[in-house]
Coordinates of C-alpha atoms and ligand atoms in Angstrom, one line a residue:
X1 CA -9.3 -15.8 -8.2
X2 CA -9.7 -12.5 -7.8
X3 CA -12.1 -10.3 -5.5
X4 CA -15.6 -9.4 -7.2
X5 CA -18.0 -9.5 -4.5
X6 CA -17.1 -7.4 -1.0
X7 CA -17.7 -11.0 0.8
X8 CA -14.2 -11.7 -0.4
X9 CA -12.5 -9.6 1.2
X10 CA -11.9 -11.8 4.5
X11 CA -11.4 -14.8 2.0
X12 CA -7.7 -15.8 2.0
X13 CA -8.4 -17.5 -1.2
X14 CA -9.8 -14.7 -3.1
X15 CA -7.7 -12.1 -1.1
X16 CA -4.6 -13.0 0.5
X17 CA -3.4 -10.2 1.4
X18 CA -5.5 -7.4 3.1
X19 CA -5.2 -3.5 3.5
X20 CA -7.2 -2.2 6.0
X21 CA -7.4 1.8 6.0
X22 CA -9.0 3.6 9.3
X23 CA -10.1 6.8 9.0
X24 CA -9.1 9.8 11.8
X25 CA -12.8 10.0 13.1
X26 CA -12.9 6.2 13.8
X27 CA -10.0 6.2 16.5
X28 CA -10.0 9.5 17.8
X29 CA -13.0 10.5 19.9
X30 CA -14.1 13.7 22.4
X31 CA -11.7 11.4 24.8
X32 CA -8.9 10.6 23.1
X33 CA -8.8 6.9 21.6
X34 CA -11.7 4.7 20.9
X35 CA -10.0 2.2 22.5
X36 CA -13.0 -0.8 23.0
X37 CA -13.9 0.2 18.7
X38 CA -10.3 -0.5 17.8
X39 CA -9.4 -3.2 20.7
X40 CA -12.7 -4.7 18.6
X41 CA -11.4 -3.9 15.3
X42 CA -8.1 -5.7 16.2
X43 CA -10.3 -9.0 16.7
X44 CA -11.6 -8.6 13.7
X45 CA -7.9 -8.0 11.9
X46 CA -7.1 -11.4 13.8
X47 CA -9.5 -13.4 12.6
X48 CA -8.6 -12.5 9.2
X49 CA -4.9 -13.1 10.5
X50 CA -6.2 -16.7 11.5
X51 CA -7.7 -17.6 7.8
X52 CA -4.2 -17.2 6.7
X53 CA -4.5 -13.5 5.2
X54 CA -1.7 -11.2 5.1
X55 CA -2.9 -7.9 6.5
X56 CA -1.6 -4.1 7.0
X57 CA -3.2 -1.6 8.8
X58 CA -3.0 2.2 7.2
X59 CA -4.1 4.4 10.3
X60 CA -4.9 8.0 10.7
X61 CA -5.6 9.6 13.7
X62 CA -2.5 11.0 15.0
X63 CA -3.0 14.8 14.3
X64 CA -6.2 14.2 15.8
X65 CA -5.0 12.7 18.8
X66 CA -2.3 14.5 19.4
X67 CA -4.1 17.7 19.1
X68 CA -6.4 17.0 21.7
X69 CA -3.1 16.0 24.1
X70 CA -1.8 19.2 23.2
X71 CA -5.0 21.4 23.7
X72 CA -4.1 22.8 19.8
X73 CA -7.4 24.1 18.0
X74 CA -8.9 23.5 14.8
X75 CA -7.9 19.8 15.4
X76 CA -3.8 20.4 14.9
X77 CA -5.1 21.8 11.3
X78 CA -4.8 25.3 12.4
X79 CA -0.8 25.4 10.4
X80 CA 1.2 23.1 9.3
X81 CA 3.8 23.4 12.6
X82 CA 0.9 22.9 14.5
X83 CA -0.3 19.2 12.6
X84 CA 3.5 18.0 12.0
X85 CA 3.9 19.0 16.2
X86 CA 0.6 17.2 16.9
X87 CA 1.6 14.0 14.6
X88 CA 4.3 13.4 16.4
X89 CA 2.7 13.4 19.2
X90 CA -0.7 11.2 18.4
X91 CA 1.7 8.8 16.6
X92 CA 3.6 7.3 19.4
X93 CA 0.7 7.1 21.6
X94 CA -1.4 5.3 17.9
X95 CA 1.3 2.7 17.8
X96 CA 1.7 2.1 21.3
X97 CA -2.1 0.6 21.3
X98 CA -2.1 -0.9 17.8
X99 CA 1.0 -3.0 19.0
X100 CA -0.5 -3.6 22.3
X101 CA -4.0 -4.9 21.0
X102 CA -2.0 -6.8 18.4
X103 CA -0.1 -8.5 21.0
X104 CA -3.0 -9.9 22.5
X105 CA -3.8 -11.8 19.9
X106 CA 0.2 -12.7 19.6
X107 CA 1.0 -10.8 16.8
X108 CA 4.0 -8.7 16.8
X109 CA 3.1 -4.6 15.0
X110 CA 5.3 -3.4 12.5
X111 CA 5.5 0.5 12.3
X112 CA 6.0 2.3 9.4
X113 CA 6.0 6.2 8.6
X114 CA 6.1 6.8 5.1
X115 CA 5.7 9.2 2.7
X116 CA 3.4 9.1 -0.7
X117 CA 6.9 10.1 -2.0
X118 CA 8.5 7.4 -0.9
X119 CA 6.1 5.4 -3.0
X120 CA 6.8 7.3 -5.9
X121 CA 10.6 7.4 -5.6
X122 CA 12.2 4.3 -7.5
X123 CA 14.7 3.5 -5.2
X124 CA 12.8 4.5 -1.7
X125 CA 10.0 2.6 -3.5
X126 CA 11.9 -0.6 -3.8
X127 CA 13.1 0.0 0.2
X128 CA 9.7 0.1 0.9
X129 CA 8.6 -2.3 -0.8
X130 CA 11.3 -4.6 -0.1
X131 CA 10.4 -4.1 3.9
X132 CA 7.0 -4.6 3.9
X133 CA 7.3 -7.6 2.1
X134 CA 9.9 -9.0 4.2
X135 CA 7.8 -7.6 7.8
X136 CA 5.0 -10.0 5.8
X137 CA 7.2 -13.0 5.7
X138 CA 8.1 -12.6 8.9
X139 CA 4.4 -13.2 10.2
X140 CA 4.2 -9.1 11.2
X141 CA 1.5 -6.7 10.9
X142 CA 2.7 -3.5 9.6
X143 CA 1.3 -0.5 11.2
X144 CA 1.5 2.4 8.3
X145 CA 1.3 6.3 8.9
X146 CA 2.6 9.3 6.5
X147 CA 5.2 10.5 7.9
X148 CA 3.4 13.7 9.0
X149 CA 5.9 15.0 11.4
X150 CA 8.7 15.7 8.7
X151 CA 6.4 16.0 5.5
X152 CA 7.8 18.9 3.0
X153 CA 4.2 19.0 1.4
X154 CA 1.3 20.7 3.1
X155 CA -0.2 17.6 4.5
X156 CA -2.9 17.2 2.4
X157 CA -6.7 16.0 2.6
X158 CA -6.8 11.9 2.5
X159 CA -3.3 12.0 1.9
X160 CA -4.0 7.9 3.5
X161 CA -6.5 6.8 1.3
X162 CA -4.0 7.4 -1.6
X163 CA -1.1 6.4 0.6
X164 CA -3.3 2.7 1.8
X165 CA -3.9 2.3 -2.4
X166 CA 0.1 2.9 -3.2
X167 CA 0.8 0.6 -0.3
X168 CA -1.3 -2.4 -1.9
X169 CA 0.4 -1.1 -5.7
X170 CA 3.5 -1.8 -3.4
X171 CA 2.9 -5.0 -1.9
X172 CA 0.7 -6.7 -5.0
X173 CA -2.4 -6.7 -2.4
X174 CA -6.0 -7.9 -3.3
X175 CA -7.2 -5.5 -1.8
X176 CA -7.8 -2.5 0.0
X177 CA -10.6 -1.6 2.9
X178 CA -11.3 2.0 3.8
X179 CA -13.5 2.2 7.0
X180 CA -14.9 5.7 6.7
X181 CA -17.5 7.3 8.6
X182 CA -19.9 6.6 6.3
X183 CA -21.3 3.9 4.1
X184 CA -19.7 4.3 0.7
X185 CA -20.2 6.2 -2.3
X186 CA -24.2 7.7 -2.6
X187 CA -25.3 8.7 -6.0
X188 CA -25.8 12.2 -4.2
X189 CA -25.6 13.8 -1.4
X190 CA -26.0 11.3 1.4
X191 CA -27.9 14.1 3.0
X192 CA -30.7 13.7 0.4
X193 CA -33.4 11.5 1.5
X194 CA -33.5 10.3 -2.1
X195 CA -29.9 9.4 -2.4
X196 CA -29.0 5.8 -2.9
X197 CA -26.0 3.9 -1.8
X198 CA -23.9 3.1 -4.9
X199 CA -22.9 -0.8 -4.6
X200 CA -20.4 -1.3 -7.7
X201 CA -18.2 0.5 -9.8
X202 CA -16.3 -0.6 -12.2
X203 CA -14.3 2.2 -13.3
X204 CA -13.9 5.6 -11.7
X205 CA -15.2 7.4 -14.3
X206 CA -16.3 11.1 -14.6
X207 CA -20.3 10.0 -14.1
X208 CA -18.7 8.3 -10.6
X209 CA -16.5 11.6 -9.6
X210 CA -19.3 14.0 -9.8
X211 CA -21.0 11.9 -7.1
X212 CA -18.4 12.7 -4.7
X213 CA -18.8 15.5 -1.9
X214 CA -15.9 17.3 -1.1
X215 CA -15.3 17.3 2.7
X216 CA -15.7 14.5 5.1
X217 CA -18.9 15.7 7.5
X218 CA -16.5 14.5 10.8
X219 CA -14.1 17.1 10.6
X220 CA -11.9 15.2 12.3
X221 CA -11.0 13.4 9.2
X222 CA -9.6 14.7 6.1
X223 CA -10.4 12.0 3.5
X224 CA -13.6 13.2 2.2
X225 CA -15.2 10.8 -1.2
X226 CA -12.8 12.6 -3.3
X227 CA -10.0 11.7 -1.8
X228 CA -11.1 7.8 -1.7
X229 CA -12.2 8.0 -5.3
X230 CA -8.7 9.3 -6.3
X231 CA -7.5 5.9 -4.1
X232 CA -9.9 3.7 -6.1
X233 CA -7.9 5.1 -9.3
X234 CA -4.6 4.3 -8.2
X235 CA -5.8 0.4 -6.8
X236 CA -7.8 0.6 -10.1
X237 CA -4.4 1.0 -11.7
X238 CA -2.7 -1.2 -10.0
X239 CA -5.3 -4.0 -10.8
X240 CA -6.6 -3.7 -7.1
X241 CA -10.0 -4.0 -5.4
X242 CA -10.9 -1.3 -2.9
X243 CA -14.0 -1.0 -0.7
X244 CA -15.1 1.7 1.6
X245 CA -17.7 0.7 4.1
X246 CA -19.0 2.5 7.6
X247 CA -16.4 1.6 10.3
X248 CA -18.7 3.6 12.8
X249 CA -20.1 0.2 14.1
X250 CA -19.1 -2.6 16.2
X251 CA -17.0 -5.0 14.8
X252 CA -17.4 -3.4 10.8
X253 CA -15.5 -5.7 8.9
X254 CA -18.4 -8.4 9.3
X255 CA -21.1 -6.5 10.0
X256 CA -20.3 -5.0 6.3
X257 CA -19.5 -8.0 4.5
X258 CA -22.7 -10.0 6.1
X259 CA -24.9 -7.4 5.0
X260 CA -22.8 -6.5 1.9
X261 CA -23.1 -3.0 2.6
X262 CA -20.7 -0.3 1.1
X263 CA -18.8 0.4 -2.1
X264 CA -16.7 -2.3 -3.9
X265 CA -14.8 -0.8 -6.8
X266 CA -12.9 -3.0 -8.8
X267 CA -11.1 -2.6 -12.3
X268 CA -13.6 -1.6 -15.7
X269 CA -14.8 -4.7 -17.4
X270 CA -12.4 -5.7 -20.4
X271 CA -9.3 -4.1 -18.7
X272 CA -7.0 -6.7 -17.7
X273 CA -6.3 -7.1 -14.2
X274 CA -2.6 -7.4 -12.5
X275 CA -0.3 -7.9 -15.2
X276 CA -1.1 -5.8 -17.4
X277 CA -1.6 -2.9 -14.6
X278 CA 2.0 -3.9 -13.5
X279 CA 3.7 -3.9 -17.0
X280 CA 1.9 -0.3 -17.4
X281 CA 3.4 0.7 -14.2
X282 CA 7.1 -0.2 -14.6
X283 CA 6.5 0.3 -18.3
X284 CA 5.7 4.2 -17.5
X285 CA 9.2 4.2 -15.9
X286 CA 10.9 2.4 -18.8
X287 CA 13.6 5.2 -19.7
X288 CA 16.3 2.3 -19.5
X289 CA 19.3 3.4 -17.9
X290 CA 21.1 0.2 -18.6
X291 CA 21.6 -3.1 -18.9
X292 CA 22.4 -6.5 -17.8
X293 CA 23.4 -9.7 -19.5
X294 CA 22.3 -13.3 -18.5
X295 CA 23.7 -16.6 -19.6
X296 CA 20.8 -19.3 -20.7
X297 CA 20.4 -20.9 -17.4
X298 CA 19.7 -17.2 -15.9
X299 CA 17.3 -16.7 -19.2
X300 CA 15.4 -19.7 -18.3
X301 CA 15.2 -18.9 -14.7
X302 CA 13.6 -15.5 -15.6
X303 CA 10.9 -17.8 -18.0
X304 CA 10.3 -19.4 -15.3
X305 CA 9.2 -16.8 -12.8
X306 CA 12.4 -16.5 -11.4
X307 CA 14.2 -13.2 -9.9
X308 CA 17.6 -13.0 -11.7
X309 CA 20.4 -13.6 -9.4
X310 CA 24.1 -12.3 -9.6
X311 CA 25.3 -15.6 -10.8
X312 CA 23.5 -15.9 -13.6
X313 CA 25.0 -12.7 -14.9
X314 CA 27.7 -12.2 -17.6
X315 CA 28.1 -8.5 -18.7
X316 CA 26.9 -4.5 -17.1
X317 CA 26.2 -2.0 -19.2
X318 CA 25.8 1.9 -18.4
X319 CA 25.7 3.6 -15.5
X320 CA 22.8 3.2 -13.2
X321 CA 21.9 3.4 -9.7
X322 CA 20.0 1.0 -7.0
X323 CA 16.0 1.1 -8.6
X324 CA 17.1 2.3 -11.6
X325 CA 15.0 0.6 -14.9
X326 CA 17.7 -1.7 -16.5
X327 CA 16.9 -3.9 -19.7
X328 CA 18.0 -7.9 -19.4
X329 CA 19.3 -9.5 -22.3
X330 CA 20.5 -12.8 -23.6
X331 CA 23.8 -12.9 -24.8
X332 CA 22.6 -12.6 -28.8
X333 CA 21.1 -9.0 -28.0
X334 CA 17.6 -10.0 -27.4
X335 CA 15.5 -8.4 -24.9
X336 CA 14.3 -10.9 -22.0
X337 CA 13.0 -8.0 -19.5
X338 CA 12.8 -5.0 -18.3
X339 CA 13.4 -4.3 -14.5
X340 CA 13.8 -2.3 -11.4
X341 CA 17.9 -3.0 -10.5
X342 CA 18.7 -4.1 -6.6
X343 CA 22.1 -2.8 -7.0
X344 CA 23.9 0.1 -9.0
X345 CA 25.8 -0.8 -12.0
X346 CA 29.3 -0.9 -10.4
X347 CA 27.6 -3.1 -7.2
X348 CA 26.1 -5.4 -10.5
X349 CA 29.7 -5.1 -12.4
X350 CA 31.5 -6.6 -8.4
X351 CA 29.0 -8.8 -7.5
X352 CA 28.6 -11.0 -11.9
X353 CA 29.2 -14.4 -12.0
X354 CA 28.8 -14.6 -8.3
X355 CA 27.1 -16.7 -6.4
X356 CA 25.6 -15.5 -3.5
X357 CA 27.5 -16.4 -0.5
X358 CA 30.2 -14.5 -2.2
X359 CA 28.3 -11.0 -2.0
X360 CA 28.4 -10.1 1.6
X361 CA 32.4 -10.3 1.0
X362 CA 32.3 -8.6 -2.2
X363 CA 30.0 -5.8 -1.0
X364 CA 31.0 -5.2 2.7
X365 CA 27.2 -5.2 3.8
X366 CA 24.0 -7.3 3.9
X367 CA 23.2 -8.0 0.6
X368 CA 19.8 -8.4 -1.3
X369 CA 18.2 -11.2 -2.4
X370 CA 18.5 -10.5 -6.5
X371 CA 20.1 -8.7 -8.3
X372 CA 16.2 -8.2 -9.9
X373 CA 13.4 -9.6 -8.2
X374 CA 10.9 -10.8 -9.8
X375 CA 8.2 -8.4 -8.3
X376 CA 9.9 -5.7 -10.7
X377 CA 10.5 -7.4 -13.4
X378 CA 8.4 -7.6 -16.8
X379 CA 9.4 -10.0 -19.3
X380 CA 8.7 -9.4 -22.7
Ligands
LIG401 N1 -1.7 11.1 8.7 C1 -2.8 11.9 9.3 C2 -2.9 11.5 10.7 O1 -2.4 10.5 11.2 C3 -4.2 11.6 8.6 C4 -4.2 11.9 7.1 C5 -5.6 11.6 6.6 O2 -6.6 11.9 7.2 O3 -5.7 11.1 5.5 O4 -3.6 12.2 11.5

């Protein structure tokens, strides 16, 4: 079942796995960290930890915090040398208490420092995705920044409410929470007594985007509505629910959900959900660069919901690298899927026919667990 209402988001039936976003203003005060509001906020991440949900924690805050350890104006937004020099130095400190609150609570912090590239590369996405997923297994909380510090791109506005959306595209989340500093989308400016808090949407549509002010009223943040309505496009995309509610309280992951107070958007009526997102997706990648043969037990496998494993493969075609879009045929001709390769074509040609205690010989390094996994694979 998927999420409808914004009660669902602590649900692990109706959301199993959780991305919680938290905005710069949040954690960074006229002190440095808001330590008791995020030692608070880690309860609350617990709990939902305790219900059996999966969750990963998107936060901002180190340009801000490391700004005000360096004494650098404007926030460390003053030029790019002086944000990439104050990221890296909010960051470590950032992590440091995430992993420490965590710990409390015995769970071990994961960090990542990506970059939205990252999530659009093929191959880095596949990485990416591959790691998370495994950190998940593994019973870890992954701890996700951009990778401010060595971004090529002027670092841009709400760069992690798009970056928390791709990393719930990424992992297949429910969905995604942004705790902002204020309580969700208003049909107007929030300043205007008259202006009423918008409570669903289903579909960003242009009606939706001219309700969005441009800058966040903090200034310590950079997210802004825009910024979190061009996130509840991509989780829209991806078939994903997203909320923002007010994170400026105590404990506001319940205090939201009890008093169902924010902005739930979740995918336009009539517009099918995951699969269909997911087939869009990899199908808007679908220049095929190759591809791979099974035999019938591999074919059936694949049916089945199965990754397709080495052993089940007979024949390599073309020349492809790791992430590359490959087709998967049976041995008549017929197309069985498309999908994201694990392995370049030569890797695919060495490790066919194989089975899988064969491949760390055959390769000389650690290998994968498919040769396609079934998280990037669409049948057809
Ligand atoms: N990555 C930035 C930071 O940690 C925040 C980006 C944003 O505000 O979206 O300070």
């Amino acid at each position: 079942m998927p999420v409808t209402r914004l009660a669902d988001l602590t649900d692990p039936a109706q959301c199993p796995c959780l991305v919680v976003k938290v905005g710069s203003s949040l954690l960074v005060g006229a002190n440095g960290l808001r330590r008791e509001w995020i030692a608070a906020l880690v309860d609350e991440i617990a709990t939902c930890r305790a219900r059996g949900q999966s969750v990963i924690i998107v936060s901002s805050g180190a340009i801000a915090l490391g700004a005000a350890r360096l004494g650098l104006e404007k926030g460390g937004r003053g030029s790019l040398a002086d944000a990439q020099a104050a990221a890296s130095v909010g960051q470590i400190a950032l992590s440091g208490l995430w992993a420490e609150l965590l710990e409390r609570h015995g769970h071990t912090a994961a960090q990542l420092l990506l970059t939205l590239d990252d999530l659009e590369d093929r191959r880095r996405y596949l990485n990416a995705t591959a790691t998370l997923g495994r950190l998940l297994d593994a019973g870890a909380v992954p701890v996700i920044n951009e990778n401010d510090s060595v971004a090529t791109h002027e670092i841009r506005f709400g760069d992690n409410d798009r970056l928390a959306a791709r990393v719930a595209q990424a992992v297949q989340a429910s969905a995604v929470l942004l705790l902002s500093d204020v309580d969700g989308l208003f049909d107007r400016d929030p300043a205007d007594p008259a202006a009423t808090l918008v409570r669903e949407v289903r579909g960003v549509s242009a009606d939706i985007k001219a309700m969005a002010s441009a800058e966040s009223g903090s200034g310590l943040g950079s997210g802004g509505m825009t910024s979190k309505l061009q996130a509840a496009e991509i989780a829209e995309l991806a078939g994903v629910a997203l909320a923002i509610v007010n994170g400026t309280h105590e404990a506001p992951i319940a205090r939201a959900l009890a008093s169902d107070t924010g902005t739930l958007f979740l995918p336009a009526p009539g517009k099918r959900r995951r699969d269909a997102a997911r087939k869009a997706w990899l199908g808007g990648r679908m220049k095929l660069k190759g591809a791979l043969v099974v035999d019938s037990g591999a074919a059936r496998a694949l049916q089945g919901g199965s990754s397709l494993l080495a052993a089940g493969v007979t024949a390599v075609s073309g020349v492809f690298a790791r992430g590359d879009p490959v087709s998967i045929v049976d041995a008549g001709g017929t197309v069985l899927a498309h999908g994201l390769s694990e392995y370049d074509s030569g890797e695919c040609d060495r490790l066919k026919g194989r089975q899988s205690s064969e491949h760390e010989a055959l390769l000389g390094y650690a290998p994968r667990s498919a040769v396609v996994h079934r998280n990037q694979l669409v049948l057809k």
